[in-house]
Amino acid sequence: MSPVPHYPFTAVVGADSLDDPQPMALALLLTAISPAVGGVLVRGEKGTAKSTIVRALAAVLPPLDDAPVPLVELPVGATEDRVVGSIDLESALGEGKAQYQPGLLAKAHRGILYVDEVNLLHDHLVDLLLDAAAMGRATVERDGISMTHDARFVLVGTMNPEEGELRPQLLDRFGLTVEVAAPREAPLRAEVVRRRMSYDADPAAFAARYANSEGALRTRIVAAQAMLPQVVLSNAALLKIAEVGAAFDVDGLRADIVTARTAVAHAAWCGRAEVRLDDIRVAARLALPHRRRRNPFDAPGLDEDLLDHILGDDELPPDPPDGPGSDDAAEDEAESPANDTADDVTAGAGADSEASDADAPASASADDSPHVDGSNDSHEFEASGEEGAETPAPVGHSPAEATPVPAGAPYRTRLFTVPGSGAGAAGRRSRAKTSSGRRIGADPAATTGAPHLVETIRAAIPHQQRRGRVDGRLLIESSDLRRAEYEGRESNLVLFCVDASGSMAARRRMEQVKTAVLSLLLDAYQRRDKVGLVTFRGRDAVLALPPTSSVDAAAARLEDLPAGGRTPLAEGLVKASEVLAVERIRDARRRPLLVIVTDGRATAGADAVARSRSAADHLAHQSVACVVIDCEAGPLRLGLAAQLARHLGAEYVEVGDVNAGDLVTVTRTATQGAA
């Protein structure tokens, strides 16, 4: 039975015009022509042919040594030994030989390594990809094997930003990035559906109809690859590329190098022997947008007007007769050893500069101005009555009642964790038994994971005489197999419960609150957590953002959050408890961390204090890990948030102490004073 042909590259709507392909198709073609560009990241909503066109790319690439270009898909749930390779268990146990079994990185050599949903990839696998992409080779040090092998590949990733953003270090490793969306024009949407249904009905016949266009595309790729070394990157073009990079304030020089390589590849694709302004314009649109993001909450994109202003309308002047006539000098100076073999069909994803690191954003804590709350009668949580600093009590969350206060610049926060040891998805927050990390023993009941060879052999030794061992070979049975047990870090569900009442409405205080929460969101992003946002003000609480992996969405909800009205603390705690109960059913292995941001007041409705105490006790009985961030300010402090923390059994932190930099400063000062 013959294999089902892939959906043709030129059958994808928008990729069927070789003279004007859509950005996604063009980016893939350019990185195929010049692998040194460094791969492509395709970002977009579901159902936009991201995976289809990537899989179709390998079929139109010229074969390698009379063999098709390898397309290796890296599953999101792959284990480390599956990616880098490990000892061949059958040979080790059956023949007593330690033989290496190649992993996916070895199989992708000189081909395409495709990662669907790359933003959901576990951190330890991201690290492996970074190392291999940067060095052009992979190093294996595990299970008694020590070796290095070539691993030069074009890294192609697809992702849906709604499911969470990509780690900055890996984002920078992609040479090009494109944003895709489904067409909004009815005729185009109808054509997409028509072609897909035709392919599903008869894949072979559908592929045959596009055989000529596929052949023409393959011929053009071969011609462009042959022309690539002859394309001239003049001094004027190189200076213009440098001007663009400087004007858009991108970090490092990787952007300039990738833009130059992409411009050369585009000129070759167009059959031109020199780089023009149009080539630079196309290259900048593909190489710069994802490098302008300073933190996960910055929207990617490029100011087209600024780009046009820099490039202008005049053509580039020619180089003087004795000046450099190609990009050789620039390439030689910036090239790293990892790309020396870029004449293969594929090369490393870029080893020319270190990846940007967003793990330690610049510190900028919000100022704390004196603020006197207008209530003097208080017991636990807050006495009922009017709050002098509040606006009249509204019904619900009405955006018209207050103007949202923007947050300040995020800072590096303290690490808050869930106590104990969990078994959730791999991440970077709380202790857990995971598929990677420090090996702490063996689990005889486990059915998945890497084998623990020592424990497996130890389990088999007592049974050798009964099994009739005579020739010196160790007799292993399936009951002897032991799986390694690792302790690492897990990701958690971080649910923010934020007080947006009138007592928080003072501009300086709300700015400080939003800055702290924004900083904690950035920390959650870096630790691969899911996040949710509950807000309470007026008379009720709302789930402003259901738990999601997209911290961008949480930051947007936070930025638009107004403040004012009474303080329905009980309603906020009850809503948080309800959200956690639902998430416990949806994802039982992901442990929650509830972060309550409040000054502890409770003034909305009858028996506000008693109801708040009851809601707090209910959360405490559920053994929910909590952190109470106290936002009370001014010389008159009532200590209500601290009382709330005691009822919850929660960790208590004043809002100013969320900043890890401030804690270091305080510690150093105290230490020096003691000395």
XYZ file of C-alpha atoms in Angstrom:
675
model
C 0.000 0.000 0.000
C 1.557 3.281 -1.107
C 1.882 6.040 1.488
C -0.601 8.903 1.460
C 1.065 11.969 -0.108
C 1.431 15.106 1.963
C -0.732 18.100 1.215
C 1.229 19.986 -1.505
C 3.078 23.150 -0.523
C 1.739 25.065 -3.529
C -1.820 23.992 -2.732
C -1.864 26.063 0.441
C -3.864 29.216 -0.225
C -1.371 32.075 -0.188
C 1.591 29.846 -1.055
C 0.385 29.106 -4.578
C 1.982 32.231 -6.078
C 5.760 31.907 -6.418
C 6.137 35.609 -7.209
C 4.231 36.807 -4.139
C 3.944 34.072 -1.490
C 2.426 34.785 1.890
C 4.923 35.625 4.696
C 4.737 32.149 6.277
C 5.541 30.415 2.981
C 8.225 32.960 2.111
C 9.971 32.615 5.480
C 10.109 28.823 5.123
C 11.459 29.092 1.574
C 14.143 31.605 2.527
C 15.441 29.498 5.405
C 15.482 26.477 3.049
C 17.535 28.460 0.528
C 19.908 29.743 3.211
C 19.827 27.508 6.308
C 22.206 29.911 8.085
C 19.198 32.236 8.494
C 18.374 30.144 11.535
C 14.907 28.652 11.274
C 11.343 29.922 11.465
C 8.783 30.389 14.220
C 5.153 30.462 13.031
C 2.750 32.077 15.503
C -0.991 32.024 14.995
C -4.427 30.866 15.955
C -5.638 27.314 15.495
C -6.592 26.116 12.016
C -4.286 28.327 9.950
C -2.360 25.564 8.107
C 0.772 26.013 10.223
C 1.528 22.306 10.550
C 0.329 21.518 7.014
C 2.738 23.862 5.258
C 5.712 22.869 7.418
C 5.214 19.197 6.628
C 4.830 20.062 2.948
C 8.146 21.942 2.889
C 10.333 18.836 3.126
C 8.684 17.353 0.020
C 9.745 20.257 -2.235
C 13.350 20.502 -1.017
C 16.062 19.037 -3.276
C 17.043 15.543 -2.068
C 20.252 14.902 -0.150
C 22.480 12.190 -1.634
C 19.477 10.775 -3.519
C 17.460 10.657 -0.302
C 14.618 12.916 0.804
C 15.422 15.677 3.251
C 14.586 14.330 6.723
C 11.673 15.923 8.553
C 11.807 14.993 12.229
C 8.946 15.949 14.521
C 9.742 16.485 18.187
C 6.715 15.670 20.375
C 5.993 18.090 23.199
C 5.935 15.201 25.669
C 9.218 13.618 24.502
C 11.655 12.443 27.172
C 15.264 13.595 27.330
C 16.685 10.231 26.231
C 14.322 10.241 23.239
C 15.679 13.634 22.157
C 19.442 13.218 22.641
C 19.617 9.435 22.597
C 20.749 6.996 25.249
C 22.060 3.510 25.787
C 20.423 0.745 23.754
C 18.659 -1.130 26.542
C 18.231 -4.350 24.538
C 21.947 -4.568 23.714
C 22.984 -3.632 27.250
C 20.818 -6.209 28.997
C 20.809 -8.939 26.369
C 24.397 -8.802 25.082
C 26.184 -6.882 27.802
C 27.245 -4.185 25.299
C 26.898 -0.459 25.895
C 25.733 0.813 22.504
C 24.398 4.267 21.720
C 20.870 4.588 20.362
C 20.543 7.883 18.442
C 17.849 10.352 19.416
C 15.766 12.814 17.435
C 18.548 15.426 17.216
C 20.788 12.932 15.395
C 17.993 11.948 13.031
C 17.323 15.620 12.200
C 20.918 16.244 11.071
C 20.927 18.067 7.692
C 17.151 18.187 7.797
C 14.255 19.941 9.449
C 13.464 19.633 13.144
C 9.802 20.490 13.567
C 8.261 21.258 16.961
C 4.520 21.777 17.001
C 3.280 23.743 20.028
C 6.883 24.678 20.756
C 5.747 27.056 23.499
C 4.520 24.064 25.512
C 7.858 22.265 25.349
C 9.359 21.389 28.731
C 12.227 23.567 29.872
C 14.807 20.771 29.960
C 14.053 19.981 26.293
C 14.266 23.672 25.429
C 17.752 23.713 26.929
C 18.780 20.748 24.775
C 17.490 22.459 21.640
C 19.298 25.679 22.531
C 22.610 23.887 22.958
C 22.293 21.876 19.744
C 21.073 24.847 17.701
C 23.884 27.051 18.975
C 26.723 24.553 18.580
C 25.586 22.547 15.564
C 26.203 19.358 17.522
C 24.773 17.466 20.475
C 26.668 16.067 23.439
C 25.439 12.958 25.252
C 26.652 12.312 28.814
C 24.395 9.723 30.400
C 24.084 6.036 31.334
C 27.807 5.430 30.886
C 27.897 6.951 27.377
C 29.984 9.978 26.475
C 29.892 11.131 22.864
C 29.291 14.086 20.552
C 27.581 13.996 17.175
C 26.636 16.533 14.492
C 23.164 18.022 14.793
C 22.802 20.791 12.217
C 19.177 21.366 11.374
C 16.635 23.999 10.463
C 14.494 24.576 13.535
C 10.849 25.181 12.639
C 8.343 25.745 15.403
C 4.637 26.499 15.410
C 2.620 27.832 18.322
C -0.659 29.366 19.371
C 0.109 32.426 21.554
C -3.188 31.959 23.418
C -1.696 28.821 24.992
C 1.306 30.668 26.426
C 4.327 32.539 25.187
C 7.715 31.178 24.239
C 10.744 31.327 26.510
C 12.840 34.365 25.459
C 16.077 32.403 25.013
C 14.460 30.062 22.508
C 12.526 32.852 20.802
C 15.776 34.629 19.972
C 17.197 31.453 18.415
C 14.615 31.474 15.653
C 15.977 33.488 12.769
C 12.579 34.521 11.404
C 9.083 34.753 12.797
C 5.701 35.237 11.162
C 2.229 35.902 12.503
C -0.585 34.072 10.711
C -4.360 34.309 10.925
C -7.238 32.764 9.070
C -8.429 34.858 6.103
C -11.459 37.032 6.795
C -12.547 37.287 3.141
C -15.347 34.827 2.374
C -14.022 33.786 -1.089
C -10.601 32.881 0.347
C -12.122 30.925 3.222
C -14.319 29.053 0.774
C -11.303 28.188 -1.404
C -9.403 26.825 1.608
C -12.315 24.560 2.492
C -12.755 23.481 -1.142
C -9.127 22.416 -1.499
C -9.044 20.631 1.835
C -12.159 18.616 1.060
C -10.776 17.736 -2.353
C -7.535 16.488 -0.778
C -9.366 14.437 1.854
C -11.517 12.801 -0.817
C -8.566 11.658 -2.979
C -5.069 12.662 -1.725
C -3.225 11.073 -4.680
C -5.331 12.750 -7.344
C -5.162 16.089 -5.530
C -1.356 15.899 -5.227
C -1.098 14.986 -8.932
C -2.905 18.183 -9.902
C -0.159 20.183 -8.194
C 2.774 18.116 -9.439
C 3.840 20.721 -12.003
C 3.725 23.627 -9.553
C 5.620 21.553 -6.981
C 8.282 20.771 -9.590
C 8.550 24.435 -10.564
C 9.001 25.399 -6.911
C 11.712 22.782 -6.416
C 13.532 24.036 -9.532
C 13.392 27.615 -8.284
C 14.760 26.603 -4.857
C 17.679 24.786 -6.535
C 18.403 27.862 -8.679
C 18.283 30.165 -5.663
C 20.628 27.919 -3.679
C 23.069 27.942 -6.595
C 22.893 31.747 -6.896
C 23.222 32.408 -3.166
C 27.071 32.565 -3.062
C 27.078 35.029 -5.969
C 24.719 37.610 -4.433
C 26.491 40.868 -3.570
C 25.771 42.540 -0.243
C 27.220 46.000 -0.752
C 28.586 48.310 1.907
C 25.585 50.575 1.392
C 23.191 47.684 1.947
C 25.067 46.566 5.054
C 25.004 50.088 6.493
C 21.279 50.338 5.796
C 20.694 47.060 7.633
C 22.701 48.410 10.581
C 20.613 51.605 10.557
C 17.409 49.568 10.711
C 18.675 47.473 13.610
C 19.784 50.535 15.553
C 16.551 52.424 14.883
C 14.414 49.583 16.195
C 16.643 49.229 19.279
C 17.088 45.470 19.041
C 19.414 43.731 21.478
C 22.756 42.428 20.252
C 23.904 41.947 16.678
C 22.095 38.713 15.890
C 19.244 40.704 14.332
C 21.614 42.484 11.925
C 23.274 39.219 10.908
C 19.966 37.420 10.359
C 18.568 40.384 8.420
C 21.632 40.418 6.163
C 21.445 36.684 5.499
C 17.722 36.877 4.833
C 18.133 39.790 2.434
C 20.756 37.842 0.494
C 18.480 34.791 0.387
C 15.564 36.911 -0.841
C 17.689 38.422 -3.602
C 18.663 34.899 -4.694
C 15.016 33.819 -4.570
C 14.156 36.727 -6.863
C 17.045 35.873 -9.215
C 19.020 39.047 -8.489
C 22.782 39.258 -8.124
C 22.747 42.110 -5.577
C 20.757 43.060 -2.505
C 18.254 45.881 -2.956
C 16.090 47.888 -0.591
C 13.124 45.609 -1.230
C 15.197 42.652 -0.025
C 16.126 44.498 3.176
C 12.492 45.501 3.735
C 11.298 41.903 3.443
C 14.120 40.660 5.663
C 13.454 43.232 8.391
C 9.766 42.331 8.521
C 10.668 38.703 9.159
C 13.776 39.031 11.354
C 13.030 41.951 13.700
C 9.515 41.815 15.227
C 10.198 39.071 17.794
C 13.514 40.656 18.805
C 11.905 43.931 19.844
C 10.073 42.378 22.799
C 11.586 43.563 26.050
C 9.408 41.293 28.196
C 6.575 38.785 27.627
C 3.936 41.511 27.831
C 5.254 43.537 24.898
C 3.293 42.908 21.716
C 5.435 41.750 18.788
C 5.371 43.838 15.656
C 7.183 46.366 13.551
C 6.479 50.041 12.869
C 6.088 49.967 9.081
C 6.199 53.757 8.805
C 9.512 53.903 10.640
C 10.906 51.125 8.454
C 9.868 52.965 5.271
C 11.356 56.200 6.611
C 14.726 54.549 7.268
C 14.900 52.755 3.953
C 13.560 55.630 1.862
C 12.744 55.402 -1.851
C 16.171 55.883 -3.418
C 18.106 52.869 -4.590
C 21.319 51.912 -2.823
C 24.470 53.547 -4.220
C 27.104 51.202 -5.707
C 30.312 50.373 -3.834
C 33.564 52.024 -4.962
C 35.595 49.853 -7.365
C 38.070 48.680 -4.723
C 35.527 48.312 -1.916
C 34.080 45.092 -0.622
C 31.666 43.668 -3.136
C 29.968 40.960 -1.152
C 28.946 39.987 2.318
C 32.009 37.758 2.764
C 33.828 40.143 5.100
C 30.807 40.681 7.320
C 30.020 36.990 7.335
C 33.603 35.987 8.161
C 33.773 38.419 11.064
C 30.418 37.417 12.564
C 30.337 33.738 11.654
C 30.765 31.133 14.350
C 32.278 27.655 13.867
C 28.825 26.114 14.206
C 27.845 27.453 10.788
C 31.016 26.547 8.907
C 29.185 23.697 7.219
C 26.186 25.698 6.063
C 26.659 24.293 2.569
C 24.596 21.328 3.786
C 20.887 21.589 3.170
C 20.531 22.706 6.782
C 22.704 24.331 9.403
C 22.578 25.349 13.043
C 19.818 27.665 14.146
C 22.346 30.398 14.880
C 25.511 30.442 16.977
C 26.590 33.978 16.351
C 25.592 35.555 19.637
C 24.394 34.621 23.051
C 20.636 34.274 23.561
C 18.901 37.126 25.282
C 17.934 36.420 28.873
C 14.795 37.844 30.415
C 15.220 36.037 33.712
C 16.343 39.210 35.503
C 14.415 42.295 34.339
C 15.559 45.698 35.496
C 14.402 46.516 38.991
C 12.021 49.418 39.407
C 9.891 49.309 42.554
C 6.935 51.637 42.933
C 7.115 54.502 45.425
C 5.018 54.199 48.570
C 3.289 57.431 49.521
C 1.707 58.067 52.944
C -1.997 57.230 52.998
C -4.335 57.344 56.019
C -7.356 55.063 55.830
C -10.496 56.687 57.156
C -11.574 53.888 59.482
C -10.647 53.705 63.161
C -12.936 50.917 64.464
C -11.479 47.585 63.423
C -11.265 44.076 64.761
C -10.469 41.009 62.683
C -10.290 41.772 58.944
C -12.308 45.059 59.156
C -15.212 46.566 60.993
C -18.287 47.238 58.904
C -19.113 50.805 57.964
C -18.074 53.447 55.501
C -14.498 53.631 54.168
C -13.339 57.203 53.989
C -11.136 56.600 50.985
C -13.765 54.824 48.938
C -16.202 55.978 46.293
C -19.934 55.243 46.645
C -20.649 51.522 46.515
C -21.370 50.386 42.936
C -23.056 47.235 41.759
C -20.439 44.904 40.323
C -17.453 45.997 38.243
C -18.360 49.016 36.153
C -15.380 50.333 34.135
C -16.973 53.752 33.951
C -16.555 54.327 37.672
C -12.797 54.769 37.675
C -9.900 55.358 35.339
C -7.440 52.440 35.388
C -4.030 53.232 36.844
C -1.125 51.848 34.774
C 1.465 49.573 36.344
C 5.124 50.464 36.676
C 8.088 48.516 35.321
C 8.185 44.895 36.558
C 10.974 43.711 38.839
C 12.456 40.381 39.940
C 10.247 38.927 42.648
C 10.682 36.572 45.561
C 10.086 32.909 44.813
C 6.797 31.681 46.286
C 6.292 27.908 46.210
C 3.723 25.288 47.151
C 4.932 23.321 50.211
C 5.702 19.635 49.929
C 6.456 17.661 46.779
C 4.078 17.346 43.851
C 3.874 15.384 40.631
C 2.706 17.998 38.146
C 3.984 19.086 34.773
C 7.668 19.989 34.613
C 8.328 23.625 35.388
C 10.478 25.853 37.549
C 8.549 26.599 40.732
C 7.785 23.922 43.355
C 9.523 20.658 44.232
C 8.100 17.624 42.448
C 8.784 14.212 41.014
C 9.324 14.865 37.322
C 10.805 13.294 34.200
C 14.033 15.248 34.611
C 16.163 16.680 37.364
C 18.156 14.964 40.113
C 17.885 11.171 40.156
C 16.819 10.175 43.661
C 16.031 6.482 43.291
C 13.956 3.916 41.426
C 10.239 3.255 41.292
C 9.333 -0.433 40.727
C 5.704 0.452 40.029
C 6.426 3.030 37.291
C 5.633 2.033 33.698
C 7.157 5.030 31.918
C 10.402 6.950 32.144
C 14.080 6.162 31.732
C 15.289 2.769 33.059
C 17.453 2.739 36.180
C 20.108 0.238 35.099
C 21.778 -0.278 38.464
C 18.513 -0.954 40.251
C 17.323 -3.201 37.409
C 20.460 -5.329 37.636
C 20.252 -5.368 41.428
C 16.658 -6.640 41.219
C 17.685 -9.433 38.819
C 20.756 -10.743 40.653
C 18.940 -12.741 43.396
C 17.061 -14.781 40.761
C 19.965 -15.872 38.532
C 20.341 -19.398 39.950
C 16.617 -20.087 39.757
C 16.568 -18.853 36.160
C 19.348 -21.259 35.171
C 22.173 -18.820 34.412
C 25.089 -20.843 32.994
C 27.003 -18.833 30.379
C 27.787 -15.701 32.346
C 25.013 -13.644 30.781
C 22.715 -11.832 33.158
C 19.142 -13.104 32.740
C 16.690 -10.227 32.879
C 12.911 -10.464 33.052
C 10.330 -7.711 32.729
C 9.597 -7.890 36.447
C 13.177 -6.761 37.139
C 12.833 -3.476 35.269
C 13.084 -0.416 37.467
C 12.399 3.111 36.298
C 14.441 6.061 37.482
C 12.774 8.482 39.860
C 13.734 12.143 39.534
C 13.157 15.169 41.697
C 12.926 18.454 39.883
C 10.562 21.387 39.706
C 6.939 21.544 38.632
C 4.752 24.303 37.272
C 1.735 25.370 39.288
C -1.570 27.131 38.912
C -1.026 30.631 40.306
C -4.427 32.203 40.974
C -4.334 35.919 41.779
C -7.179 37.302 43.907
C -6.824 41.085 43.702
C -8.616 43.685 45.796
C -9.716 46.558 43.536
C -11.898 48.391 46.053
C -11.851 52.022 47.078
C -9.277 51.507 49.827
C -6.867 50.478 47.064
C -7.849 53.291 44.724
C -5.169 55.805 45.706
C -3.049 56.209 42.594
C 0.303 55.391 44.183
C -1.107 52.372 45.976
C -2.852 50.904 42.920
C 0.267 51.493 40.838
C 2.298 49.617 43.443
C -0.243 46.771 43.525
C -0.372 46.417 39.760
C 3.405 46.536 39.506
C 3.740 43.784 42.084
C 1.159 41.574 40.350
C 2.681 42.272 36.933
C 6.075 41.263 38.313
C 4.600 38.066 39.735
C 3.002 37.361 36.346
C 6.402 37.728 34.703
C 7.806 35.310 37.279
C 4.953 32.877 36.522
C 5.729 33.113 32.811
C 9.376 32.268 33.380
C 8.443 29.325 35.598
C 5.926 27.935 33.060
C 2.901 28.308 35.356
C -0.742 28.640 34.473
C -2.283 31.835 35.811
C -5.775 33.080 36.606
C -7.152 36.373 37.893
C -10.037 37.010 40.293
C -10.870 40.611 41.174
C -13.284 41.958 43.778
C -14.766 45.410 44.299
C -18.189 46.953 44.877
C -20.484 44.126 45.897
C -19.126 41.076 44.120
C -16.126 39.250 42.693
C -15.533 38.153 39.115
C -13.224 35.740 37.364
C -11.479 38.294 35.168
C -9.340 35.609 33.511
C -9.931 31.846 33.666
C -6.720 29.868 34.301
C -4.565 29.944 31.197
C -0.964 29.588 30.069
C -1.106 33.020 28.426
C 0.263 35.536 30.903
C -0.157 38.187 28.205
C -3.917 37.909 28.669
C -3.568 38.245 32.448
C -1.378 41.330 32.067
C -3.940 42.911 29.718
C -6.780 42.291 32.211
C -4.672 43.729 35.015
C -3.775 46.851 33.041
C -7.456 47.621 32.394
C -8.525 47.033 35.996
C -10.176 50.108 37.581
C -10.540 50.583 41.342
C -13.316 51.912 43.551
C -16.270 50.936 45.736
C -16.574 48.818 48.851
C -14.501 45.741 49.683
C -16.299 42.395 49.164
C -13.462 40.321 50.617
C -15.688 37.334 51.387
C -16.962 37.233 47.802
C -13.381 37.346 46.518
C -12.314 34.410 48.674
C -15.409 32.397 47.758
C -14.886 33.009 44.033
C -11.242 31.930 44.344
C -12.338 28.752 46.146
C -14.837 27.968 43.385
C -12.227 28.451 40.648
C -9.754 26.193 42.445
C -12.422 23.491 42.896
C -13.115 23.435 39.147
C -9.419 23.398 38.251
C -8.824 20.549 40.707
C -11.170 18.444 38.569
C -9.702 19.599 35.254
C -6.052 19.130 36.165
C -5.701 17.226 39.420
C -1.902 16.959 39.222
C -1.267 20.711 38.975
C -1.083 22.096 42.496
C -2.476 25.604 43.064
C -0.913 28.636 44.716
C -3.440 31.315 45.730
C -1.990 34.843 45.851
C -4.340 37.269 47.641
C -3.496 40.932 47.149
C -5.399 43.089 49.640
C -5.178 45.385 52.643
C -7.496 43.025 54.559
C -10.570 45.254 54.718
C -14.061 43.727 54.503
C -16.905 46.250 54.244
C -19.397 45.077 51.605
C -22.732 43.676 52.741
C -24.063 42.550 56.091
C -21.750 40.625 58.397
C -18.829 41.315 56.051
C -16.226 40.436 58.672
C -17.865 37.186 59.748
C -18.411 36.037 56.158
C -14.787 36.823 55.293
C -13.574 34.844 58.274
C -15.771 31.901 57.269
C -14.484 31.974 53.665
C -10.900 32.093 54.917
C -11.473 29.123 57.211
C -12.984 27.160 54.321
C -9.853 27.734 52.203
C -7.658 26.754 55.129
C -9.554 23.472 55.568
C -8.936 22.712 51.869
C -5.179 22.984 52.528
C -4.759 25.486 49.701
C -1.270 27.008 49.629
C -1.768 30.761 50.001
C 0.260 33.946 50.009
C -1.263 37.161 51.357
C 0.358 40.299 49.976
C -0.463 43.201 52.275
C -1.063 46.464 50.402
C -1.815 48.599 53.438
C 0.145 51.844 53.420
C 0.593 54.982 55.476
C 1.486 55.684 59.116
C -1.790 54.223 60.462
C -1.727 50.465 59.864
C -4.540 48.208 61.044
C -2.828 44.875 60.382
C -5.947 43.310 58.870
C -4.106 41.466 56.065
C -1.848 39.821 58.637
C -4.944 38.594 60.504
C -6.313 37.215 57.224
C -3.036 35.379 56.606
C -3.229 33.744 60.062
C -6.759 32.467 59.393
C -5.676 31.083 56.028
C -2.445 29.588 57.338
C -0.817 31.604 54.545
C 2.584 33.148 54.024
C 2.375 36.863 54.808
C 4.332 39.403 52.744
C 4.091 43.173 52.619
C 3.830 44.477 49.085
C 7.197 46.192 49.287
C 8.867 42.888 50.140
C 7.722 41.181 46.933
C 10.725 42.744 45.199
C 13.651 40.366 45.612
C 16.096 43.229 45.048
C 14.677 45.134 48.003
C 15.031 42.060 50.198
C 18.693 41.718 49.263
C 19.285 45.361 50.100
C 17.588 45.010 53.509
C 19.541 41.840 54.298
C 22.867 43.391 53.384
C 22.142 46.483 55.450
C 21.212 44.391 58.496
C 24.312 42.232 58.095
C 26.623 45.221 57.816
C 24.963 46.819 60.844
C 25.475 43.675 62.912
C 29.125 43.564 61.925
